[in-house]
Short mmCIF file of C-alpha atoms and ligand atoms in Angstrom, two decimals:
data_model
loop_
_atom_site.label_atom_id
_atom_site.label_comp_id
_atom_site.label_asym_id
_atom_site.label_seq_id
_atom_site.Cartn_x
_atom_site.Cartn_y
_atom_site.Cartn_z
CA MET I 1 -0.18 -0.41 0.12
CA ALA I 2 0.59 3.41 -0.97
CA ILE I 3 2.18 5.68 2.25
CA LYS I 4 -0.20 8.63 2.90
CA ALA I 5 0.25 12.49 4.45
CA ILE I 6 0.33 12.61 8.09
CA ARG I 7 -2.97 14.33 9.09
CA GLY I 8 -3.58 17.65 8.96
CA PHE I 9 -0.53 18.19 6.51
CA LYS I 10 -1.26 19.01 3.99
CA ASP I 11 0.47 19.10 0.77
CA ILE I 12 0.74 22.52 -1.25
CA LEU I 13 0.37 21.31 -5.29
CA PRO I 14 1.66 23.85 -7.71
CA GLU I 15 -1.72 25.21 -8.69
CA GLU I 16 -2.02 26.26 -4.90
CA ALA I 17 1.90 26.87 -4.85
CA CYS I 18 1.11 29.90 -7.73
CA SER I 19 -1.57 31.63 -4.82
CA ARG I 20 0.71 31.29 -1.63
CA VAL I 21 3.50 32.95 -4.22
CA ARG I 22 0.91 36.23 -5.16
CA LEU I 23 0.21 36.03 -1.04
CA GLU I 24 3.81 36.49 -0.38
CA GLU I 25 4.42 39.01 -2.68
CA THR I 26 2.18 40.89 -1.64
CA ALA I 27 2.95 40.97 1.65
CA ARG I 28 6.58 42.03 0.81
CA GLN I 29 5.17 45.39 -1.06
CA VAL I 30 3.09 45.79 2.25
CA PHE I 31 6.49 45.65 4.45
CA ALA I 32 8.71 47.47 1.63
CA LEU I 33 6.02 50.53 2.11
CA CYS I 34 7.15 50.69 5.87
CA GLY I 35 11.05 50.02 5.93
CA ILE I 36 10.36 45.93 7.29
CA ASP I 37 13.23 43.40 7.30
CA GLU I 38 12.69 39.89 7.37
CA ILE I 39 14.20 37.42 9.93
CA ARG I 40 13.37 33.54 9.09
CA THR I 41 14.00 31.49 12.72
CA PRO I 42 14.63 27.84 12.77
CA VAL I 43 10.89 25.84 12.76
CA LEU I 44 12.82 23.64 16.11
CA GLU I 45 13.47 25.46 19.44
CA LYS I 46 14.07 24.12 22.85
CA THR I 47 10.70 23.92 24.70
CA GLU I 48 11.30 26.04 26.85
CA VAL I 49 10.67 28.84 24.34
CA PHE I 50 8.04 28.55 24.10
CA LYS I 51 7.10 27.32 27.68
CA ARG I 52 8.21 30.67 28.66
CA GLY I 53 7.10 33.03 25.48
CA ILE I 54 3.48 31.67 25.81
CA GLY I 55 2.60 30.75 28.49
CA GLU I 56 2.33 27.14 30.44
CA HIS I 57 -1.60 27.89 30.77
CA THR I 58 -2.70 28.30 27.44
CA ASP I 59 -4.21 25.93 24.73
CA ILE I 60 -1.22 26.38 22.58
CA VAL I 61 1.30 25.13 25.84
CA GLU I 62 -1.27 22.14 27.34
CA LYS I 63 -2.76 20.32 24.36
CA GLU I 64 -1.37 21.94 20.88
CA MET I 65 2.31 21.80 20.37
CA TYR I 66 4.12 18.32 18.92
CA THR I 67 6.99 18.33 21.34
CA PHE I 68 8.97 15.62 21.80
CA GLN I 69 12.57 14.20 23.02
CA ASP I 70 15.58 13.55 19.99
CA ARG I 71 18.01 11.50 20.63
CA ASN I 72 20.21 13.64 22.61
CA GLY I 73 17.11 13.28 25.41
CA GLU I 74 16.53 17.01 24.88
CA SER I 75 13.04 18.20 24.65
CA LEU I 76 12.36 20.43 21.75
CA THR I 77 9.10 21.48 20.14
CA LEU I 78 7.74 22.63 16.12
CA ARG I 79 7.41 26.03 16.13
CA PRO I 80 3.89 26.64 16.73
CA GLU I 81 3.84 30.54 16.58
CA ALA I 82 6.75 32.92 15.37
CA THR I 83 6.84 35.72 18.00
CA ALA I 84 8.45 33.34 21.09
CA GLY I 85 11.05 31.98 18.20
CA ILE I 86 11.84 35.67 16.69
CA ILE I 87 12.51 37.14 20.13
CA ARG I 88 14.67 34.47 21.49
CA ALA I 89 16.79 34.85 18.09
CA VAL I 90 16.68 39.01 18.85
CA VAL I 91 17.84 38.34 22.28
CA GLU I 92 20.33 36.19 21.12
CA HIS I 93 21.86 37.60 18.81
CA LYS I 94 21.61 41.41 20.42
CA LEU I 95 19.05 42.93 17.34
CA HIS I 96 18.26 44.92 19.80
CA GLY I 97 20.95 47.40 20.48
CA THR I 98 21.61 47.41 16.97
CA ALA I 99 18.91 50.30 16.13
CA PRO I 100 16.23 51.89 17.95
CA LEU I 101 13.19 49.97 16.61
CA LEU I 102 13.49 46.46 14.94
CA LYS I 103 11.08 45.73 12.61
CA LEU I 104 11.23 42.34 11.50
CA PHE I 105 8.40 39.80 9.40
CA THR I 106 8.48 35.81 8.78
CA MET I 107 6.39 33.82 6.73
CA GLY I 108 6.36 29.81 7.19
CA PRO I 109 5.13 27.19 8.81
CA MET I 110 3.62 26.04 12.14
CA PHE I 111 2.25 23.49 13.68
CA ARG I 112 -0.43 22.93 16.28
CA HIS I 113 -1.84 19.14 17.03
CA GLU I 114 -5.56 20.27 16.75
CA ARG I 115 -8.06 18.87 14.77
CA PRO I 116 -8.41 19.01 11.44
CA GLN I 117 -11.22 21.11 9.77
CA LYS I 118 -12.09 24.19 6.98
CA GLY I 119 -9.39 26.71 7.93
CA ARG I 120 -7.75 24.76 10.50
CA LEU I 121 -4.30 22.36 9.88
CA ARG I 122 -2.10 20.81 12.05
CA GLN I 123 0.75 22.04 9.84
CA PHE I 124 0.03 25.74 8.79
CA HIS I 125 1.59 29.06 7.39
CA GLN I 126 1.40 32.33 8.81
CA VAL I 127 2.69 35.61 7.87
CA ASN I 128 3.84 37.38 11.10
CA VAL I 129 5.55 41.17 12.20
CA GLU I 130 7.19 42.27 14.84
CA TYR I 131 7.87 45.93 16.22
CA LEU I 132 9.93 45.69 18.59
CA GLY I 133 11.34 48.91 20.16
CA SER I 134 8.22 51.41 20.54
CA SER I 135 5.65 51.35 23.57
CA GLU I 136 4.07 53.96 21.42
CA PRO I 137 0.27 54.22 19.85
CA PRO I 138 1.75 54.56 15.97
CA ALA I 139 3.69 51.39 16.24
CA ASP I 140 0.40 49.25 17.46
CA ALA I 141 -2.15 50.94 14.15
CA GLU I 142 0.58 50.20 11.58
CA ILE I 143 0.92 46.16 13.04
CA ILE I 144 -2.50 46.67 12.21
CA TRP I 145 -2.77 48.65 9.08
CA LEU I 146 -0.21 45.96 7.61
CA ALA I 147 -2.26 43.29 8.10
CA TRP I 148 -5.36 44.95 6.88
CA GLU I 149 -3.77 46.26 3.67
CA ILE I 150 -2.04 42.51 3.15
CA VAL I 151 -5.26 40.86 3.29
CA THR I 152 -8.04 43.46 1.68
CA ARG I 153 -5.29 43.72 -1.71
CA LEU I 154 -5.14 40.26 -1.83
CA ALA I 155 -9.02 39.45 -0.34
CA GLY I 156 -10.82 42.66 -0.97
CA SER I 157 -12.61 44.03 2.35
CA GLU I 158 -16.39 42.85 1.59
CA ASP I 159 -17.07 40.89 4.71
CA LEU I 160 -14.07 42.01 6.64
CA LEU I 161 -13.75 43.35 10.00
CA VAL I 162 -11.25 44.49 12.39
CA GLU I 163 -12.20 44.29 15.35
CA ILE I 164 -10.33 46.25 18.53
CA ASN I 165 -9.98 45.79 22.20
CA SER I 166 -7.62 46.82 25.17
CA LEU I 167 -6.29 44.27 27.77
CA GLY I 168 -4.98 47.15 29.82
CA CYS I 169 -1.48 47.43 31.92
CA GLU I 170 -0.48 45.77 34.94
CA LYS I 171 -1.68 48.88 36.71
CA CYS I 172 -5.31 48.17 35.62
CA ARG I 173 -5.89 44.97 34.67
CA PRO I 174 -5.20 43.59 38.63
CA VAL I 175 -8.37 45.36 39.37
CA HIS I 176 -10.99 44.39 36.25
CA ARG I 177 -9.35 40.14 37.14
CA LYS I 178 -10.57 40.97 40.74
CA GLU I 179 -13.75 42.09 39.51
CA LEU I 180 -13.98 39.20 37.38
CA MET I 181 -13.34 36.70 39.59
CA LEU I 182 -15.87 38.32 41.81
CA TYR I 183 -17.93 37.66 39.52
CA LEU I 184 -17.35 34.38 38.08
CA GLU I 185 -17.18 32.74 41.76
CA ASN I 186 -20.40 33.82 42.29
CA ASN I 187 -21.83 32.43 38.58
CA GLN I 188 -19.40 29.12 38.28
CA GLN I 189 -22.52 27.05 38.54
CA ASP I 190 -23.35 28.38 34.46
CA LEU I 191 -19.67 27.94 32.98
CA CYS I 192 -17.82 25.04 31.10
CA GLU I 193 -15.73 22.67 32.75
CA ASP I 194 -12.65 24.03 31.00
CA CYS I 195 -13.68 27.23 32.37
CA ARG I 196 -14.33 27.07 35.96
CA ARG I 197 -10.44 25.46 35.17
CA ARG I 198 -9.55 28.12 32.89
CA MET I 199 -11.08 30.51 35.94
CA LYS I 200 -8.15 29.95 38.48
CA VAL I 201 -5.01 30.46 36.15
CA ASN I 202 -6.07 32.87 33.77
CA PRO I 203 -9.28 34.33 33.47
CA LEU I 204 -9.02 36.69 31.20
CA ARG I 205 -9.28 33.60 28.35
CA ILE I 206 -12.95 32.89 29.58
CA PHE I 207 -13.77 35.07 27.04
CA ASP I 208 -12.18 33.09 24.66
CA CYS I 209 -14.42 30.24 25.61
CA LYS I 210 -16.59 29.16 22.27
CA ASN I 211 -18.73 27.60 24.75
CA GLU I 212 -22.26 29.14 23.21
CA GLU I 213 -23.95 28.61 27.13
CA CYS I 214 -20.52 30.24 28.61
CA ARG I 215 -20.99 33.22 26.02
CA ARG I 216 -24.04 34.11 27.25
CA ASN I 217 -23.15 33.81 30.60
CA LEU I 218 -20.15 36.84 30.13
CA ILE I 219 -22.17 39.37 28.52
CA LEU I 220 -22.38 40.51 31.78
CA ALA I 221 -19.23 39.52 33.08
CA PRO I 222 -17.03 43.12 34.08
CA VAL I 223 -15.21 43.44 30.52
CA MET I 224 -11.52 45.45 30.64
CA LYS I 225 -12.51 48.18 28.59
CA HIS I 226 -14.21 50.29 32.35
CA TYR I 227 -11.18 49.60 34.05
CA LEU I 228 -8.93 50.83 31.78
CA CYS I 229 -6.23 53.09 33.39
CA PRO I 230 -6.09 56.91 31.85
CA ASP I 231 -2.34 55.95 29.89
CA CYS I 232 -4.23 52.46 28.68
CA ALA I 233 -7.62 54.67 27.72
CA SER I 234 -5.42 57.87 25.54
CA HIS I 235 -3.57 54.82 24.41
CA LEU I 236 -6.24 53.06 23.00
CA GLY I 237 -8.16 56.20 21.56
CA MET I 238 -4.75 57.28 19.76
CA VAL I 239 -4.52 53.80 18.19
CA LEU I 240 -8.19 54.31 17.50
CA ASP I 241 -7.99 58.01 15.77
CA ILE I 242 -4.71 57.15 13.52
CA LEU I 243 -6.94 54.47 12.17
CA GLU I 244 -9.31 56.57 11.25
CA ALA I 245 -6.53 58.60 9.03
CA TYR I 246 -5.40 55.55 7.65
CA GLY I 247 -8.63 54.40 6.63
CA VAL I 248 -8.94 51.05 8.44
CA PRO I 249 -12.47 50.46 9.35
CA PHE I 250 -12.56 49.24 12.60
CA VAL I 251 -15.27 48.18 15.42
CA GLN I 252 -14.15 47.67 19.57
CA ASN I 253 -15.09 44.62 20.73
CA PRO I 254 -14.86 44.22 24.55
CA TYR I 255 -15.04 40.58 24.42
CA LEU I 256 -11.83 40.43 22.75
CA VAL I 257 -8.63 38.38 24.29
CA ARG I 258 -6.19 36.19 23.31
CA GLY I 259 -5.18 33.16 23.93
CA LEU I 260 -1.14 34.40 25.26
CA ASP I 261 -0.20 35.28 27.89
CA TYR I 262 1.29 38.24 27.43
CA TYR I 263 -0.85 40.22 25.55
CA VAL I 264 -1.46 43.52 26.95
CA ARG I 265 -3.10 46.62 25.90
CA THR I 266 -4.05 47.24 22.02
CA THR I 267 -5.28 43.11 20.72
CA PHE I 268 -7.33 42.93 18.02
CA GLU I 269 -8.27 40.38 15.17
CA ILE I 270 -9.12 40.43 11.60
CA THR I 271 -12.46 38.67 10.42
CA SER I 272 -14.88 37.49 7.63
CA ARG I 273 -18.05 35.75 8.19
CA LYS I 274 -17.91 33.73 4.71
CA LEU I 275 -15.13 32.40 6.97
CA GLY I 276 -17.54 30.12 9.32
CA ALA I 277 -16.07 28.82 12.22
CA GLN I 278 -12.77 29.83 11.90
CA SER I 279 -13.43 33.23 11.07
CA THR I 280 -9.88 34.65 12.15
CA VAL I 281 -7.82 35.84 9.23
CA ALA I 282 -5.75 37.83 11.12
CA ALA I 283 -4.52 38.61 14.61
CA GLY I 284 -2.29 40.60 17.52
CA GLY I 285 -1.14 43.06 19.80
CA ARG I 286 0.78 44.64 22.02
CA TYR I 287 3.16 42.17 24.46
CA ASP I 288 5.03 44.91 26.55
CA GLY I 289 6.90 42.06 29.02
CA LEU I 290 7.48 39.18 26.54
CA VAL I 291 11.15 40.45 25.74
CA LYS I 292 12.25 40.52 29.51
CA LEU I 293 10.56 37.00 30.10
CA MET I 294 12.10 35.69 27.36
CA GLY I 295 15.85 36.78 29.46
CA GLY I 296 16.63 39.74 27.48
CA PRO I 297 16.31 43.40 28.15
CA ASP I 298 12.93 45.57 28.93
CA ILE I 299 11.94 46.30 25.30
CA PRO I 300 7.74 47.02 24.38
CA GLY I 301 6.42 44.65 21.73
CA VAL I 302 3.93 44.60 19.09
CA GLY I 303 2.98 42.17 16.66
CA MET I 304 0.48 40.65 13.91
CA ALA I 305 0.32 36.85 12.32
CA VAL I 306 -1.74 36.99 9.12
CA GLY I 307 -3.68 33.16 8.72
CA VAL I 308 -2.21 31.89 5.59
CA GLU I 309 -4.76 29.03 4.54
CA ARG I 310 -7.75 31.24 5.77
CA LEU I 311 -7.08 34.36 3.51
CA LEU I 312 -6.30 31.72 0.42
CA LEU I 313 -10.12 30.64 1.05
CA LEU I 314 -11.02 33.98 1.40
CA MET I 315 -8.64 34.67 -1.93
CA GLY I 316 -11.39 32.65 -4.07
CA GLU I 317 -10.12 30.61 -7.46
CA ALA I 318 -6.81 29.44 -7.39
CA GLU I 319 -4.17 31.66 -9.50
CA SER I 320 -4.15 29.78 -13.45
CA ARG I 321 -0.17 28.82 -13.92
CA LYS I 322 1.24 31.66 -16.02
CA GLY I 323 2.65 29.66 -19.66
CA ILE I 324 5.53 30.51 -21.27
CA ASP I 325 6.68 32.59 -23.93
CA LEU I 326 7.96 30.45 -26.99
CA PHE I 327 7.08 26.68 -27.47
CA ILE I 328 10.48 25.10 -29.98
CA ALA I 329 8.99 22.45 -31.95
CA ALA I 330 12.02 21.25 -33.55
CA LEU I 331 11.42 17.78 -35.98
CA GLY I 332 14.33 15.96 -37.00
CA ARG I 333 18.18 15.36 -36.42
CA GLU I 334 19.74 18.53 -38.27
CA PRO I 335 17.11 21.14 -36.94
CA ARG I 336 17.26 19.84 -33.24
CA ASP I 337 20.61 20.33 -33.25
CA GLU I 338 20.28 24.13 -34.08
CA ALA I 339 17.77 24.92 -31.86
CA TYR I 340 19.63 23.92 -28.75
CA TYR I 341 21.89 27.08 -29.79
CA TRP I 342 18.54 29.60 -29.82
CA ILE I 343 17.71 27.33 -26.50
CA GLY I 344 20.57 28.42 -24.89
CA TYR I 345 19.77 31.93 -26.62
CA LEU I 346 16.16 32.80 -25.74
CA ARG I 347 16.98 31.81 -22.03
CA ARG I 348 19.51 33.76 -21.42
CA HIS I 349 18.60 36.62 -22.86
CA GLY I 350 15.25 36.42 -20.62
CA ILE I 351 12.49 34.49 -22.83
CA SER I 352 10.62 31.31 -22.09
CA VAL I 353 11.19 28.10 -23.50
CA GLU I 354 9.75 25.08 -23.54
CA PHE I 355 10.43 21.97 -26.68
CA SER I 356 9.63 17.61 -26.22
CA PHE I 357 13.02 16.22 -25.10
CA ALA I 358 11.75 13.36 -27.65
CA ASP I 359 11.90 13.40 -31.11
CA LYS I 360 8.39 13.65 -31.60
CA SER I 361 5.48 14.20 -34.84
CA LEU I 362 4.63 17.74 -35.37
CA LYS I 363 0.81 16.96 -34.13
CA ALA I 364 2.59 14.91 -30.37
CA GLN I 365 4.83 18.97 -30.02
CA MET I 366 1.66 21.18 -31.24
CA LYS I 367 -0.33 19.32 -28.14
CA GLN I 368 2.96 19.46 -25.62
CA ALA I 369 2.84 23.54 -26.81
CA ASP I 370 -1.03 24.07 -25.73
CA LYS I 371 -0.10 22.46 -22.57
CA SER I 372 2.22 24.60 -22.32
CA GLY I 373 0.30 27.76 -22.87
CA ALA I 374 3.28 29.14 -24.73
CA ARG I 375 2.03 32.28 -26.37
CA TYR I 376 4.32 31.48 -29.41
CA CYS I 377 4.94 27.98 -30.99
CA LEU I 378 8.03 27.89 -33.61
CA ILE I 379 8.14 24.96 -35.90
CA PHE I 380 11.39 24.10 -37.34
CA GLY I 381 11.43 20.68 -39.61
CA GLU I 382 13.36 19.79 -42.35
CA ASN I 383 11.35 21.85 -44.56
CA GLU I 384 12.04 24.52 -42.68
CA LEU I 385 16.35 23.85 -42.52
CA ASP I 386 16.23 23.52 -46.52
CA SER I 387 14.40 26.89 -47.05
CA GLU I 388 16.27 28.81 -44.14
CA ARG I 389 12.44 30.24 -42.72
CA ALA I 390 10.71 28.49 -39.81
CA ILE I 391 7.65 29.24 -39.38
CA LEU I 392 6.58 31.98 -35.97
CA ARG I 393 2.86 30.35 -34.56
CA ASP I 394 0.74 33.23 -32.60
CA MET I 395 -1.52 30.92 -30.51
CA LYS I 396 -4.16 33.00 -29.54
CA THR I 397 -4.60 34.27 -32.72
CA LYS I 398 -3.13 30.69 -35.01
CA GLU I 399 -1.51 33.50 -37.18
CA GLN I 400 1.49 32.12 -39.08
CA GLU I 401 4.65 33.69 -40.13
CA GLU I 402 7.81 33.35 -41.79
CA ILE I 403 11.35 34.07 -39.97
CA ASP I 404 14.39 34.12 -42.01
CA LEU I 405 17.58 31.94 -39.87
CA ASP I 406 20.13 34.29 -40.52
CA ASP I 407 18.86 36.28 -37.68
CA LEU I 408 16.32 34.40 -35.79
CA PRO I 409 17.41 34.19 -32.16
CA GLU I 410 17.64 37.22 -31.76
CA ALA I 411 14.62 38.35 -33.63
CA LEU I 412 12.63 36.56 -31.67
CA VAL I 413 14.13 37.94 -28.32
CA ASP I 414 12.75 41.66 -29.94
CA ARG I 415 9.00 40.05 -30.81
CA ILE I 416 8.36 38.51 -27.65
CA SER I 417 10.34 41.52 -25.40
CA ASN I 418 8.11 44.29 -26.98
CA GLN I 419 5.22 41.99 -27.11
CA SER I 420 5.57 41.58 -22.97
CA ALA I 421 6.18 44.82 -22.56
CA GLY I 422 3.09 46.27 -24.64
CA GLU I 423 1.24 44.12 -22.44
P1 ATP W 501 -8.14 30.05 16.80
O1 ATP W 501 -9.39 30.52 17.91
O2 ATP W 501 -8.75 29.94 15.25
O3 ATP W 501 -7.51 28.81 17.30
P2 ATP W 501 -5.68 31.25 17.76
O4 ATP W 501 -6.13 32.74 18.56
O5 ATP W 501 -5.09 29.65 18.27
O6 ATP W 501 -6.81 31.37 16.45
P3 ATP W 501 -2.78 32.51 16.73
O7 ATP W 501 -2.54 32.28 17.61
O8 ATP W 501 -3.32 33.95 17.15
O9 ATP W 501 -4.70 31.98 17.09
O10 ATP W 501 -2.75 32.84 15.57
C1 ATP W 501 -3.30 33.53 14.47
C2 ATP W 501 -4.13 33.23 13.56
O11 ATP W 501 -2.81 32.07 12.32
C3 ATP W 501 -5.59 32.82 13.51
O12 ATP W 501 -5.75 33.96 13.20
C4 ATP W 501 -5.27 31.84 12.07
O13 ATP W 501 -5.41 33.09 10.81
C5 ATP W 501 -4.06 31.62 11.73
N1 ATP W 501 -3.80 30.47 12.67
C6 ATP W 501 -3.90 29.70 13.91
N2 ATP W 501 -3.75 28.36 14.25
C7 ATP W 501 -4.61 27.55 12.93
C8 ATP W 501 -4.20 26.21 12.72
N3 ATP W 501 -4.46 25.27 13.56
N4 ATP W 501 -4.71 26.34 10.91
C9 ATP W 501 -4.79 27.46 10.09
N5 ATP W 501 -4.92 28.29 10.60
C10 ATP W 501 -4.59 28.86 11.82
MG1 MG W 502 -6.27 27.99 18.20
#
């Protein structure tokens, strides 16, 4: 029996790969607009990186990580998200010493042991951005703008919603936490088992519960919004003002929290009704204490992640493969020997060329030319060799013309480059 891929790990076939390239190129263009540098960290890290960086009492660390011992008995984990590894690298290489503000992006696979379904895989991909070194509201607004810009450039803005909340800071959060605990203790008979456990370790995460019953019971729970200290309130106000100036539409959602412990102040999600249950296409927020927690200096951070598979769902129709410029149908020993020189020349000059590796019939080669999606086909057999003129066929209009062998590769380069420039 043939071997199959692992559940939740998906092959990316050529057609989908084209859409992903477009997605990645768009993201790179948007990153360039803000002067963001790329960083690439390993997919495998010491488990400690994520335990510390994400928090022990999160869904990710508690039940979603791919953790195993390697041959030396060391506990390693496939990265479930990007931030912790990037901060580990920044601290290790002291990158924060090189610039007052680091703007970094990365793209790549993440791994979480979850139940696979639409928009949820075990190996999925993210586009991530982290800004390290600024606690100012414009940094938060730029991060949200980046997520919005990438998603809308690729999927339009229809049905998309930016939801924003503030989680407060170490000054105002404890006051809210106390009130929330009180409320939860008085209402715990109505909460699910998970929530009753969360209550003790990370009560804010109760707002993350997907259980309808719990959600109904939380409508009256005290929300952070009403407990923000003046600094946090003005921070949020400024972020919202800047987003308005940038033309990013948003709504405030007081129930929005993040599954990760290190988030403070701004938190946001971009959701789409089109995605069904897994409605969040991008998410992020501010994480001021994290770098210090990871053993680095006390520098603030804000970041976001776009879920690639969910964005692909919103992008709809897969890209069709881009056809090549020219197919050379060369028939017979001598014409084929000649054609290799042209093929070498044309490719060196940036013209994409395919040809049949086997010396097949004209009919078979024309069939292959059609399949290649070539713009032109050059037909060159013994007859053309004798008459010193090859036939160039425009595959769209079906028009044919003869081209002198004398200046053949040069003429083709001119012809095809001008054609693509004019399109
Ligand atoms: P969710 O509530 O959907 O599980 P999350 O809070 O776990 O999301 P984050 O850790 O914030 O998600 O990850 C950021 C983004 O990465 C998500 O908004 C989503 O688009 C994408 N994402 C997260 N987990 C998966 C997954 N298992 N499969 C595909 N995409 C995912
Ligand atoms: Mg999750």
